[in-house]
JSON list of N, CA and C in Angstrom, two decimals:
[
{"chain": "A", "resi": 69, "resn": "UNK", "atom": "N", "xyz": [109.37, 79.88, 95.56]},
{"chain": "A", "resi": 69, "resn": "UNK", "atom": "CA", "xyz": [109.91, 81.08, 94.97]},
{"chain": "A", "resi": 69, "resn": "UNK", "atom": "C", "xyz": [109.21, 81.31, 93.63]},
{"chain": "A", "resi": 70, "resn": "UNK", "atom": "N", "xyz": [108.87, 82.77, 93.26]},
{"chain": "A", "resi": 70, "resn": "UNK", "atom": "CA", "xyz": [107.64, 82.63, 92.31]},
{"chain": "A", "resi": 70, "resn": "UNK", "atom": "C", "xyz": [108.77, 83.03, 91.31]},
{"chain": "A", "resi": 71, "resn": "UNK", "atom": "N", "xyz": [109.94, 82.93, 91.18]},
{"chain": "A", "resi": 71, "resn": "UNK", "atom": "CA", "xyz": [110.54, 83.64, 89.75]},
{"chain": "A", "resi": 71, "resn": "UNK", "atom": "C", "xyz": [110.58, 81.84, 89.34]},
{"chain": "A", "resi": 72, "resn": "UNK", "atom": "N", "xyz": [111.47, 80.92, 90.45]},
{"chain": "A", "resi": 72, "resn": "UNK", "atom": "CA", "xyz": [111.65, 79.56, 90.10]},
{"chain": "A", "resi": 72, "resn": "UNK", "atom": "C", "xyz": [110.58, 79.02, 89.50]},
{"chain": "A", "resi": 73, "resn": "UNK", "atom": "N", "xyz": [109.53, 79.14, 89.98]},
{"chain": "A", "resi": 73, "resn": "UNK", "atom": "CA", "xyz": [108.44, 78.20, 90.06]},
{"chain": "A", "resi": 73, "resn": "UNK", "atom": "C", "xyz": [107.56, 78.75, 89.02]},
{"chain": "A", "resi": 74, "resn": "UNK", "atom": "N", "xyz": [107.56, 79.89, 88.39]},
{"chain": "A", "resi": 74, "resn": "UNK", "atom": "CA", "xyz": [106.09, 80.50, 87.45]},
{"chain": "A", "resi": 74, "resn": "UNK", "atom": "C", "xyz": [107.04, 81.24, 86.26]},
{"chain": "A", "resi": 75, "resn": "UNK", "atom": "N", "xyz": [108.82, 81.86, 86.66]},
{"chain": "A", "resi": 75, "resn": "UNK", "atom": "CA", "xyz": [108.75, 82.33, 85.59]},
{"chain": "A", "resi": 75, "resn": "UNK", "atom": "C", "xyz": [109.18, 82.09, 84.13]},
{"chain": "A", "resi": 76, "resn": "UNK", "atom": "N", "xyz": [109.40, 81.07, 83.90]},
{"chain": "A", "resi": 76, "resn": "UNK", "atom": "CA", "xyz": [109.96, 80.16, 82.90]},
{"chain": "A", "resi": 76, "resn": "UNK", "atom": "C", "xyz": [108.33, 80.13, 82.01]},
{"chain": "A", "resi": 77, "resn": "UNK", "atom": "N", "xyz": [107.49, 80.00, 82.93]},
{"chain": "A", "resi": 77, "resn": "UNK", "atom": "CA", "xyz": [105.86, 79.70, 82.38]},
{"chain": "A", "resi": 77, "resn": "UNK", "atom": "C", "xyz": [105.15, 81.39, 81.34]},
{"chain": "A", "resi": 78, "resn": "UNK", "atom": "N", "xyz": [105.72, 82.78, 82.67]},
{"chain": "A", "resi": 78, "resn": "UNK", "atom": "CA", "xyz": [105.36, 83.48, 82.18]},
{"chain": "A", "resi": 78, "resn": "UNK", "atom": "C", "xyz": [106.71, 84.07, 80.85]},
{"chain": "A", "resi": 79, "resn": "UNK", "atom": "N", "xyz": [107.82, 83.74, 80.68]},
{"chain": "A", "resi": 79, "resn": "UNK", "atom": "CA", "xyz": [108.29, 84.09, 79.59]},
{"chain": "A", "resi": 79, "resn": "UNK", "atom": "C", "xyz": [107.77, 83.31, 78.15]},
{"chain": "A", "resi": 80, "resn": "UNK", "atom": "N", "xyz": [107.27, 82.31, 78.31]},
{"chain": "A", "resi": 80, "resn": "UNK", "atom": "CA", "xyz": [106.84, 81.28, 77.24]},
{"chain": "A", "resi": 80, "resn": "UNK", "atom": "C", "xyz": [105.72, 82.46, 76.14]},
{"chain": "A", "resi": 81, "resn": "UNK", "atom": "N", "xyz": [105.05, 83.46, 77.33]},
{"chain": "A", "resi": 81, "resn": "UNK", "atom": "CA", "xyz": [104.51, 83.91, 76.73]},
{"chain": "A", "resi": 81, "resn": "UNK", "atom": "C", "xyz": [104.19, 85.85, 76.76]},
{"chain": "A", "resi": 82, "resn": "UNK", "atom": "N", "xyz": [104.90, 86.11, 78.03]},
{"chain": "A", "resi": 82, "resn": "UNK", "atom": "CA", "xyz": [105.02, 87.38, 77.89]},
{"chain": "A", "resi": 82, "resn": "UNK", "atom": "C", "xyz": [106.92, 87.96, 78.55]},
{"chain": "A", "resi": 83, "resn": "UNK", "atom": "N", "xyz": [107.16, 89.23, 78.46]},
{"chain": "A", "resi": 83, "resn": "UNK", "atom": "CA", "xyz": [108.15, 89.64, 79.02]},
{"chain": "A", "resi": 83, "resn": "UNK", "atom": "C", "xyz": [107.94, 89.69, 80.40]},
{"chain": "A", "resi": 84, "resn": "UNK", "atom": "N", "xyz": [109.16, 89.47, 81.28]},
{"chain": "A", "resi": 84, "resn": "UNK", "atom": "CA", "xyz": [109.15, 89.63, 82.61]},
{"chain": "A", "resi": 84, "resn": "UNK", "atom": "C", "xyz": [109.59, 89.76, 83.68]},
{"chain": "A", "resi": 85, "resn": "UNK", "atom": "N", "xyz": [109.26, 90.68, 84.32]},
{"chain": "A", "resi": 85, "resn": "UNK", "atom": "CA", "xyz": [109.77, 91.71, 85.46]},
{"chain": "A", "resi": 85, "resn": "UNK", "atom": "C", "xyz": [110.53, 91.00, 86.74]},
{"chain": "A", "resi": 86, "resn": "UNK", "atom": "N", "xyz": [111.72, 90.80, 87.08]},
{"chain": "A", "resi": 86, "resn": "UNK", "atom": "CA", "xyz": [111.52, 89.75, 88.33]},
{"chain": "A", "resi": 86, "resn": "UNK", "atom": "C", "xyz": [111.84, 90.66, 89.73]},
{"chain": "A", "resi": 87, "resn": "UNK", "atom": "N", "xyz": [110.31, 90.34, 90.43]},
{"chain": "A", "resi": 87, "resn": "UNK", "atom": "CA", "xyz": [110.67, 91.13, 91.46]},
{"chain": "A", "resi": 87, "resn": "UNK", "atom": "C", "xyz": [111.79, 91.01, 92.53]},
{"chain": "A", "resi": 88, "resn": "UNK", "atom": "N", "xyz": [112.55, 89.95, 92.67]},
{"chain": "A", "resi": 88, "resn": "UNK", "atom": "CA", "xyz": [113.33, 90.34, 93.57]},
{"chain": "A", "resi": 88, "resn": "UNK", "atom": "C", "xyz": [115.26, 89.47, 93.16]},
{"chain": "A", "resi": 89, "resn": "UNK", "atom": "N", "xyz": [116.00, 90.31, 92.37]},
{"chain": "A", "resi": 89, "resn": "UNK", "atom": "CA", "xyz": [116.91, 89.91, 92.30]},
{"chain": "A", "resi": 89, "resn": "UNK", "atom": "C", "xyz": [117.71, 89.11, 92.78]},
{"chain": "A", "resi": 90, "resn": "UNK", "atom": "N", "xyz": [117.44, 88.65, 93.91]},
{"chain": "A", "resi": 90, "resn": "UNK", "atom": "CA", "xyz": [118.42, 88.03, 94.53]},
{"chain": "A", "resi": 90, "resn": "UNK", "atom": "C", "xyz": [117.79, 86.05, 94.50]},
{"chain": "A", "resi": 91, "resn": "UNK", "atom": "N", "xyz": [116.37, 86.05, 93.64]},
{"chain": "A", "resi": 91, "resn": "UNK", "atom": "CA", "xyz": [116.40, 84.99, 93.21]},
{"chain": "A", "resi": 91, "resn": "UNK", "atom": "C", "xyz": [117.33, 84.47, 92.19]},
{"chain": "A", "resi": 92, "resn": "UNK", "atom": "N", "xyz": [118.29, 84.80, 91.29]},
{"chain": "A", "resi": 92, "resn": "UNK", "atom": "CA", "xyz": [119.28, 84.82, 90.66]},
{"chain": "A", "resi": 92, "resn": "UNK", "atom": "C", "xyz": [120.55, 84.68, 91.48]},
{"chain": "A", "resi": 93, "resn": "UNK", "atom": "N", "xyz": [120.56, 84.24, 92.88]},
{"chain": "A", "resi": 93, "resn": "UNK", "atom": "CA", "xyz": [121.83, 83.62, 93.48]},
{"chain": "A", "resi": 93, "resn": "UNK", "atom": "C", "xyz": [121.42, 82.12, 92.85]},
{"chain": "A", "resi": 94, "resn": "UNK", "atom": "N", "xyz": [120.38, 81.94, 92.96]},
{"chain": "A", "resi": 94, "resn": "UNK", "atom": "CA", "xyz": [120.55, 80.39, 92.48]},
{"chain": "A", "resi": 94, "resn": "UNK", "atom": "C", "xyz": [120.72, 80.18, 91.17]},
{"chain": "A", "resi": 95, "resn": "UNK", "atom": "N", "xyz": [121.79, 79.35, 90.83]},
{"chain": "A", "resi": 95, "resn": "UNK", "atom": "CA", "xyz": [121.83, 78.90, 89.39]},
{"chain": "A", "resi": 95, "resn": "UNK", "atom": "C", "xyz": [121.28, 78.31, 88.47]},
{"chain": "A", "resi": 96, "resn": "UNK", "atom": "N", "xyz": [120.14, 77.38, 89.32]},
{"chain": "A", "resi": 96, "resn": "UNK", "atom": "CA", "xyz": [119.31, 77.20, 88.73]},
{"chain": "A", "resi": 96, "resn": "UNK", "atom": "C", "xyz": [118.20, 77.56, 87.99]},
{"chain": "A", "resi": 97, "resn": "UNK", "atom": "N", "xyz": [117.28, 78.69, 88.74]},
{"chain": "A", "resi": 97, "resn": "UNK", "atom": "CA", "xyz": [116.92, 79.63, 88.76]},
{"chain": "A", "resi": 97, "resn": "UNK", "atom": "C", "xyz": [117.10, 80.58, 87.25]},
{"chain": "A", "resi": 98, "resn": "UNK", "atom": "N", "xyz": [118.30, 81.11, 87.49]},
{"chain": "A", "resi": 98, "resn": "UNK", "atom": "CA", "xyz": [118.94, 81.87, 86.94]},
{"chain": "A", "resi": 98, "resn": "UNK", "atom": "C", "xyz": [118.93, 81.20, 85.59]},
{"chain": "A", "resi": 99, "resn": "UNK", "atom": "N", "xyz": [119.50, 79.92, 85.19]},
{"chain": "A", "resi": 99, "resn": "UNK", "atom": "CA", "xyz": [119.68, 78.78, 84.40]},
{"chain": "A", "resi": 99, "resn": "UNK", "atom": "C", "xyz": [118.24, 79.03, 83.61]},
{"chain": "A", "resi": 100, "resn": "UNK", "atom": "N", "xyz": [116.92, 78.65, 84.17]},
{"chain": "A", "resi": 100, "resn": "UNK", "atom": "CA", "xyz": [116.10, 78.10, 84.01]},
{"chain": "A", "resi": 100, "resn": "UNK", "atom": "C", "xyz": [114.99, 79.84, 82.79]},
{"chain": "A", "resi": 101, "resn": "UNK", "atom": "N", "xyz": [115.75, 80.95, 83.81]},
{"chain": "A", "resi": 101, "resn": "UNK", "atom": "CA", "xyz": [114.97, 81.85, 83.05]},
{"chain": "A", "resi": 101, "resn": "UNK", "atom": "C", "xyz": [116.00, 82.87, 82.00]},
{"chain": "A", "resi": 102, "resn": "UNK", "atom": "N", "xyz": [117.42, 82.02, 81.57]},
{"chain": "A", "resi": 102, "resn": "UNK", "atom": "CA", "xyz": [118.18, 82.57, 80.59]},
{"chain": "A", "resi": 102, "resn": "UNK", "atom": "C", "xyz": [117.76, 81.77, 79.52]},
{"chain": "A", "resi": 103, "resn": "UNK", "atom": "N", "xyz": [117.07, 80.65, 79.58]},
{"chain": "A", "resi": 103, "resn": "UNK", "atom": "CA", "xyz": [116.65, 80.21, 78.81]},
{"chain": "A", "resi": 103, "resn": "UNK", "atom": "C", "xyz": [114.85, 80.07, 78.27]},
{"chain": "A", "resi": 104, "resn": "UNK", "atom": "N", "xyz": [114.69, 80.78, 79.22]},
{"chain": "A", "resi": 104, "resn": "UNK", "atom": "CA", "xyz": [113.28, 81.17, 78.77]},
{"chain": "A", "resi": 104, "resn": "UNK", "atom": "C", "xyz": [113.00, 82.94, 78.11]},
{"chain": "A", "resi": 105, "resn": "UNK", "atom": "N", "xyz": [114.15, 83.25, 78.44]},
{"chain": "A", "resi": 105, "resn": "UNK", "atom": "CA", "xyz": [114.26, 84.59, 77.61]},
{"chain": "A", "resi": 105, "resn": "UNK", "atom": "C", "xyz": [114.81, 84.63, 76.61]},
{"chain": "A", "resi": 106, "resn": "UNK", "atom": "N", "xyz": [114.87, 83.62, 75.66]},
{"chain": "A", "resi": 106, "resn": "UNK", "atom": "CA", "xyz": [115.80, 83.41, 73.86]},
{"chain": "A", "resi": 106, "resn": "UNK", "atom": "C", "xyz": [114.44, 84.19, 73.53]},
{"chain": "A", "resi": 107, "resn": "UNK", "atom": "N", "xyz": [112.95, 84.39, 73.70]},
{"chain": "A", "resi": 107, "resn": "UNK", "atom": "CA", "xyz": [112.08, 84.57, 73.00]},
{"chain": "A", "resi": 107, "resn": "UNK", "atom": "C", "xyz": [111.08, 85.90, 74.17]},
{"chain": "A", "resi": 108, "resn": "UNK", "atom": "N", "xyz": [111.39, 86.39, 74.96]},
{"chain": "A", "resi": 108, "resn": "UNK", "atom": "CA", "xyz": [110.78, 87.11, 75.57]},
{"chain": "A", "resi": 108, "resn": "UNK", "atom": "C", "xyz": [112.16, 88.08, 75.97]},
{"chain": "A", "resi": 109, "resn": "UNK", "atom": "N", "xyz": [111.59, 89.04, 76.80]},
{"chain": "A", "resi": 109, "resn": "UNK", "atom": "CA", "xyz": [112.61, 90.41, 77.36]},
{"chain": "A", "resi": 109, "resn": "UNK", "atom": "C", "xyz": [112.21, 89.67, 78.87]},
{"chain": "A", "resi": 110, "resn": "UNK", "atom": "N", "xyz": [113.50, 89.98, 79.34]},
{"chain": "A", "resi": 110, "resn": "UNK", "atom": "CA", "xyz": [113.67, 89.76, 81.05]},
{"chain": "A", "resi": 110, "resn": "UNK", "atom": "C", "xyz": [114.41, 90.48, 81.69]},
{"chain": "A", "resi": 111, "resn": "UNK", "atom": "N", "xyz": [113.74, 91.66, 82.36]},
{"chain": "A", "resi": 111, "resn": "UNK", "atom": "CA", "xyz": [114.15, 92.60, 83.09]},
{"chain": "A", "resi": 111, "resn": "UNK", "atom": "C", "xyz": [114.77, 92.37, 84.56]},
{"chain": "A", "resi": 112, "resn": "UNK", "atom": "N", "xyz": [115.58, 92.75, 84.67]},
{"chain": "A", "resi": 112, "resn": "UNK", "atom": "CA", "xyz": [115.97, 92.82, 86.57]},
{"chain": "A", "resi": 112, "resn": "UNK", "atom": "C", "xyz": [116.16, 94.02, 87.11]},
{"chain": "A", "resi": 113, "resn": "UNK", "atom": "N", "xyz": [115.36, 94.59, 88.10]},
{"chain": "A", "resi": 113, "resn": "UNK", "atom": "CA", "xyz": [115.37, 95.47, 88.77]},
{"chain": "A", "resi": 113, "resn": "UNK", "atom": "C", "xyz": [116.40, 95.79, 89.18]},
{"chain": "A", "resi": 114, "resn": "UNK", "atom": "N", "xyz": [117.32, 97.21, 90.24]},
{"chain": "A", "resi": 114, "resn": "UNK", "atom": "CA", "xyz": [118.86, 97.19, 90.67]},
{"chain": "A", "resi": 114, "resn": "UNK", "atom": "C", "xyz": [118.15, 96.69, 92.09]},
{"chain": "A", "resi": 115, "resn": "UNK", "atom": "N", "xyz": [116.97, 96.70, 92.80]},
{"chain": "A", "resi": 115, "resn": "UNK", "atom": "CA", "xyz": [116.38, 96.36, 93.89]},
{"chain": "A", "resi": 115, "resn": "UNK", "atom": "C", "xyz": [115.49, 95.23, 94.30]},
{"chain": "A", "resi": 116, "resn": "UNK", "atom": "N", "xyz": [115.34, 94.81, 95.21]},
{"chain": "A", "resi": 116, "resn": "UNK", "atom": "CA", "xyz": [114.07, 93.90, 94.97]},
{"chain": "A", "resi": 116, "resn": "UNK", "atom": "C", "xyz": [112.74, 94.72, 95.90]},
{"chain": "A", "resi": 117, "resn": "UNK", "atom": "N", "xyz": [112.98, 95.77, 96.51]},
{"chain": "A", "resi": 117, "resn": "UNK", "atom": "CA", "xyz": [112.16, 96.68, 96.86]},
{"chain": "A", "resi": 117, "resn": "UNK", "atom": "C", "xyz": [112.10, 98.36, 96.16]},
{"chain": "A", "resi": 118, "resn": "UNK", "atom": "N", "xyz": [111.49, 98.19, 95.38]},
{"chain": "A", "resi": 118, "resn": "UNK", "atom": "CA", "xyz": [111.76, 99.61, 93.96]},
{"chain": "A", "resi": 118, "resn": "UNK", "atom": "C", "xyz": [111.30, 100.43, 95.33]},
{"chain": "A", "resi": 119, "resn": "UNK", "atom": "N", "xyz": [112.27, 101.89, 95.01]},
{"chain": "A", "resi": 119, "resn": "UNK", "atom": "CA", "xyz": [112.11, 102.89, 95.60]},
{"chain": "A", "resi": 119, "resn": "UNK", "atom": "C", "xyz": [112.55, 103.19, 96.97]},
{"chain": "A", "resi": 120, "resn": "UNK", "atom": "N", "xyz": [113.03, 102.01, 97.32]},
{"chain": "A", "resi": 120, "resn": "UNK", "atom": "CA", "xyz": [114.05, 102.27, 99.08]},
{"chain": "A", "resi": 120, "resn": "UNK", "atom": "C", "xyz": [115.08, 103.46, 99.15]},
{"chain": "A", "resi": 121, "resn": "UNK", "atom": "N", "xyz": [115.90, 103.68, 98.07]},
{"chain": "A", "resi": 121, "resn": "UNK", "atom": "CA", "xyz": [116.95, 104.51, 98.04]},
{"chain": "A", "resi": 121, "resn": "UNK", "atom": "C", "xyz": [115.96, 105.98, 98.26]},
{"chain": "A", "resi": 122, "resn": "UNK", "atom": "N", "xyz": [114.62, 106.48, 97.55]},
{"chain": "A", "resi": 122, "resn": "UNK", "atom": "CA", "xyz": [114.70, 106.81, 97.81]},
{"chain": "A", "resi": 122, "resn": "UNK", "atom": "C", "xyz": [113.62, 107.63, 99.00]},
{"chain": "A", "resi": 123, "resn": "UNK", "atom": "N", "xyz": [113.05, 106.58, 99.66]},
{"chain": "A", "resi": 123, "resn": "UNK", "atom": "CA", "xyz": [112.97, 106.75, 100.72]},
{"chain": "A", "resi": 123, "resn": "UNK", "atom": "C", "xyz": [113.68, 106.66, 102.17]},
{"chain": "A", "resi": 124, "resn": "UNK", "atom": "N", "xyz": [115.01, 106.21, 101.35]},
{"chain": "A", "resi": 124, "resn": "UNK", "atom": "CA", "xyz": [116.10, 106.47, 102.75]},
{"chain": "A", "resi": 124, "resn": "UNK", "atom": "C", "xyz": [116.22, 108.14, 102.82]},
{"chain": "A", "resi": 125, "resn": "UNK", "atom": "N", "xyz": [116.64, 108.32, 101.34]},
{"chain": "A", "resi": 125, "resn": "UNK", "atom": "CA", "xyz": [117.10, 109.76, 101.27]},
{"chain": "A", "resi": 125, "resn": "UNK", "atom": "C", "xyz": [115.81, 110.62, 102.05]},
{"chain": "A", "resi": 126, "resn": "UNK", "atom": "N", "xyz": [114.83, 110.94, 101.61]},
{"chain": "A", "resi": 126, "resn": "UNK", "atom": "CA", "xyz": [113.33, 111.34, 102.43]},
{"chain": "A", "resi": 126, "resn": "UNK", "atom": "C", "xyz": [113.42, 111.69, 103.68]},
{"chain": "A", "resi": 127, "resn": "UNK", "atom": "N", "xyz": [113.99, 109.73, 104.29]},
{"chain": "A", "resi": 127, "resn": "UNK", "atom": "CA", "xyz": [114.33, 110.02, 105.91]},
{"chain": "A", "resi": 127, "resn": "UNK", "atom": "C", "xyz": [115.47, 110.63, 106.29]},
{"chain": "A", "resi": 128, "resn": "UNK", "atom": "N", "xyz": [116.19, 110.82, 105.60]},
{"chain": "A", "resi": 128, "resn": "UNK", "atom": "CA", "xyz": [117.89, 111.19, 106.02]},
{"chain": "A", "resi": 128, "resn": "UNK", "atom": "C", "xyz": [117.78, 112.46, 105.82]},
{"chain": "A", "resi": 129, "resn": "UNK", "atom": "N", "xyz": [116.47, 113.25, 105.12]},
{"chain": "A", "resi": 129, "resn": "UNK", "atom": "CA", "xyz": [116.09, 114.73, 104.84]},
{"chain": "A", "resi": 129, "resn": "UNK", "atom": "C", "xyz": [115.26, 115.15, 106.01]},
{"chain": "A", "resi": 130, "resn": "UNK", "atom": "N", "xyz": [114.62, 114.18, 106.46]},
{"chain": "A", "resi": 130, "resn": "UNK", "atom": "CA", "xyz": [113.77, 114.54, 107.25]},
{"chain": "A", "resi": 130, "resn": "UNK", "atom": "C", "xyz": [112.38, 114.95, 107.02]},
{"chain": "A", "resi": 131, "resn": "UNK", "atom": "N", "xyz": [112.13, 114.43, 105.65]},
{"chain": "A", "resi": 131, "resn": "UNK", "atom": "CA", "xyz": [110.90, 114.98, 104.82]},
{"chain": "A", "resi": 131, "resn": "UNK", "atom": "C", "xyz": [109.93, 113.77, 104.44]},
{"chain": "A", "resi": 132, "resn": "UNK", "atom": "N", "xyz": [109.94, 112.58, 105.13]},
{"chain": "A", "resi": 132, "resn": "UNK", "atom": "CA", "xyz": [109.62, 111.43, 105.22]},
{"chain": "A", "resi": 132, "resn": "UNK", "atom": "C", "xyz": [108.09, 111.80, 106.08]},
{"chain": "A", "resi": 133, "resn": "UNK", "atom": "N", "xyz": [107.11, 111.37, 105.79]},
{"chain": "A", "resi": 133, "resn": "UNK", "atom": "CA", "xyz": [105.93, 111.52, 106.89]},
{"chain": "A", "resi": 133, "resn": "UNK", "atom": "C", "xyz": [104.78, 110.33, 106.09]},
{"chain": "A", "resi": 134, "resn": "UNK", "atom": "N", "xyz": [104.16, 110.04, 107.21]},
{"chain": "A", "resi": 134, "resn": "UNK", "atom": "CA", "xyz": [103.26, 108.56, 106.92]},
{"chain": "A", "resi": 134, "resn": "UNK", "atom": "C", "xyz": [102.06, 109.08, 106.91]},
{"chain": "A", "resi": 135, "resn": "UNK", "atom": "N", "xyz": [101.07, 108.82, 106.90]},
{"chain": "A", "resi": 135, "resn": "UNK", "atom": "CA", "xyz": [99.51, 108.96, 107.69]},
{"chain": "A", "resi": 135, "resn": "UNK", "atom": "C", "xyz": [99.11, 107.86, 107.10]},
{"chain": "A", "resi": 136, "resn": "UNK", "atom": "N", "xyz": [98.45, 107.21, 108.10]},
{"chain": "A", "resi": 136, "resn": "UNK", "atom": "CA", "xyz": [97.67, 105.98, 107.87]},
{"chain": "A", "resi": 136, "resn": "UNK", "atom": "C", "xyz": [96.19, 106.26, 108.30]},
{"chain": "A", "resi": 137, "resn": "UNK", "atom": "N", "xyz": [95.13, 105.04, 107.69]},
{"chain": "A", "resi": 137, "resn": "UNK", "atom": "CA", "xyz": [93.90, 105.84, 108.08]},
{"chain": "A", "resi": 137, "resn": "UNK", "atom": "C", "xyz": [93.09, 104.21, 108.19]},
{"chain": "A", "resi": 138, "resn": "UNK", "atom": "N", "xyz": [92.63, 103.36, 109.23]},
{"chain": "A", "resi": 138, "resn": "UNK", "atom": "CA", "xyz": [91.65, 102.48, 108.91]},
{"chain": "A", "resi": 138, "resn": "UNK", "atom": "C", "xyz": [90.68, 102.76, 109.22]},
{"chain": "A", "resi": 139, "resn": "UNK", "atom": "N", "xyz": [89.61, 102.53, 108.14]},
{"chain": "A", "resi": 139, "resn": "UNK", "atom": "CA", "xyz": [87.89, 102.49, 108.04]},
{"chain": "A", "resi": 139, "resn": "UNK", "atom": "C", "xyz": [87.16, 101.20, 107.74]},
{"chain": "A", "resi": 140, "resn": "UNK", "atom": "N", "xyz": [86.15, 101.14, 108.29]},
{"chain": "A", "resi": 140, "resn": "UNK", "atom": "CA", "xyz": [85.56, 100.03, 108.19]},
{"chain": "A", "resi": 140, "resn": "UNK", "atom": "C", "xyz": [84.30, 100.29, 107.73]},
{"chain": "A", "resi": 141, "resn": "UNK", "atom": "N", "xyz": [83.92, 99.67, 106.39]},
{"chain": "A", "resi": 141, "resn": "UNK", "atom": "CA", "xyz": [82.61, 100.27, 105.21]},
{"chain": "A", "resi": 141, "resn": "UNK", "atom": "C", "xyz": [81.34, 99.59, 106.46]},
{"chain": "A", "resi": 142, "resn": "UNK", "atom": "N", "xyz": [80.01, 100.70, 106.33]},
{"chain": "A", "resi": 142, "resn": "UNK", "atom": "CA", "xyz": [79.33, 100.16, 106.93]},
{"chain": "A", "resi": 142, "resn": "UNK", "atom": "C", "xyz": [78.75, 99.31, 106.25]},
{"chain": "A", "resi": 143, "resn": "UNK", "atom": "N", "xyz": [77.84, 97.94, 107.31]},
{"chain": "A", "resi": 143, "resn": "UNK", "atom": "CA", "xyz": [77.10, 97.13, 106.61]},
{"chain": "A", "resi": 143, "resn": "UNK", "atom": "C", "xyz": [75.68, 97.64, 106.66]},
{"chain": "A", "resi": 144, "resn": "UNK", "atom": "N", "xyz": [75.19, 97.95, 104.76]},
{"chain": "A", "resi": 144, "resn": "UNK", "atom": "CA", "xyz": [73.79, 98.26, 104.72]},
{"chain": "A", "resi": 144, "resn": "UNK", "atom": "C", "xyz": [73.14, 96.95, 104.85]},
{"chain": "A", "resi": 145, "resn": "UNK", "atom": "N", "xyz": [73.68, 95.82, 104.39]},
{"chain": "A", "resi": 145, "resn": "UNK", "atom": "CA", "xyz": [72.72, 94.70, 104.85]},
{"chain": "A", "resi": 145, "resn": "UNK", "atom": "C", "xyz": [72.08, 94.65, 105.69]},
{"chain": "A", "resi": 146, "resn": "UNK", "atom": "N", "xyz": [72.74, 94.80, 106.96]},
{"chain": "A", "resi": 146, "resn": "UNK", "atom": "CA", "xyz": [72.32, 95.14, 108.75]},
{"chain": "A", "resi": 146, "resn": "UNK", "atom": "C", "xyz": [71.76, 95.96, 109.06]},
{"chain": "A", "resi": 147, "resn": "UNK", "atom": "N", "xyz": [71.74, 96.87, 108.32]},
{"chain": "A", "resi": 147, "resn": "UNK", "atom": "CA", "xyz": [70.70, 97.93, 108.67]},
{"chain": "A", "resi": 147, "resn": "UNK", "atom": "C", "xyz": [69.20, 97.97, 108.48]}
]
């Protein structure tokens, strides 16, 4: 888990974002980066996927649309 495992390291020296809230069921965890924030800012998202709400809403509008596109760069080496 990268909040357990790296973010205690990255508050030592910058503020930090944790992507997915629900690493904070563990107390340890949780423990480990209340105390690495006496000296940095530690943000928690309300999500651990920013922006779902509102791409539910999108789909529940019906205004939701994808396009996907794969390309493959040619090789000038090979040529």
């Amino acid at each position: 888990m990268l909040s357990f495992q790296f973010g205690p390291m990255f508050l030592e020296v910058a503020d930090y974002l944790i992507g997915s809230p629900t690493a904070l069921a563990s107390q340890e965890v949780e423990t480990s980066l209340r105390v690495g924030a006496t000296t940095q800012g530690l943000y928690i998202p309300t999500g651990a996927f920013w922006g779902t709400e509102d791409i539910i809403k999108m789909a529940d509008e019906g205004s939701l649309k994808v396009q996907g596109a794969l390309r493959k760069q040619q090789c000038h080496h090979l040529v």
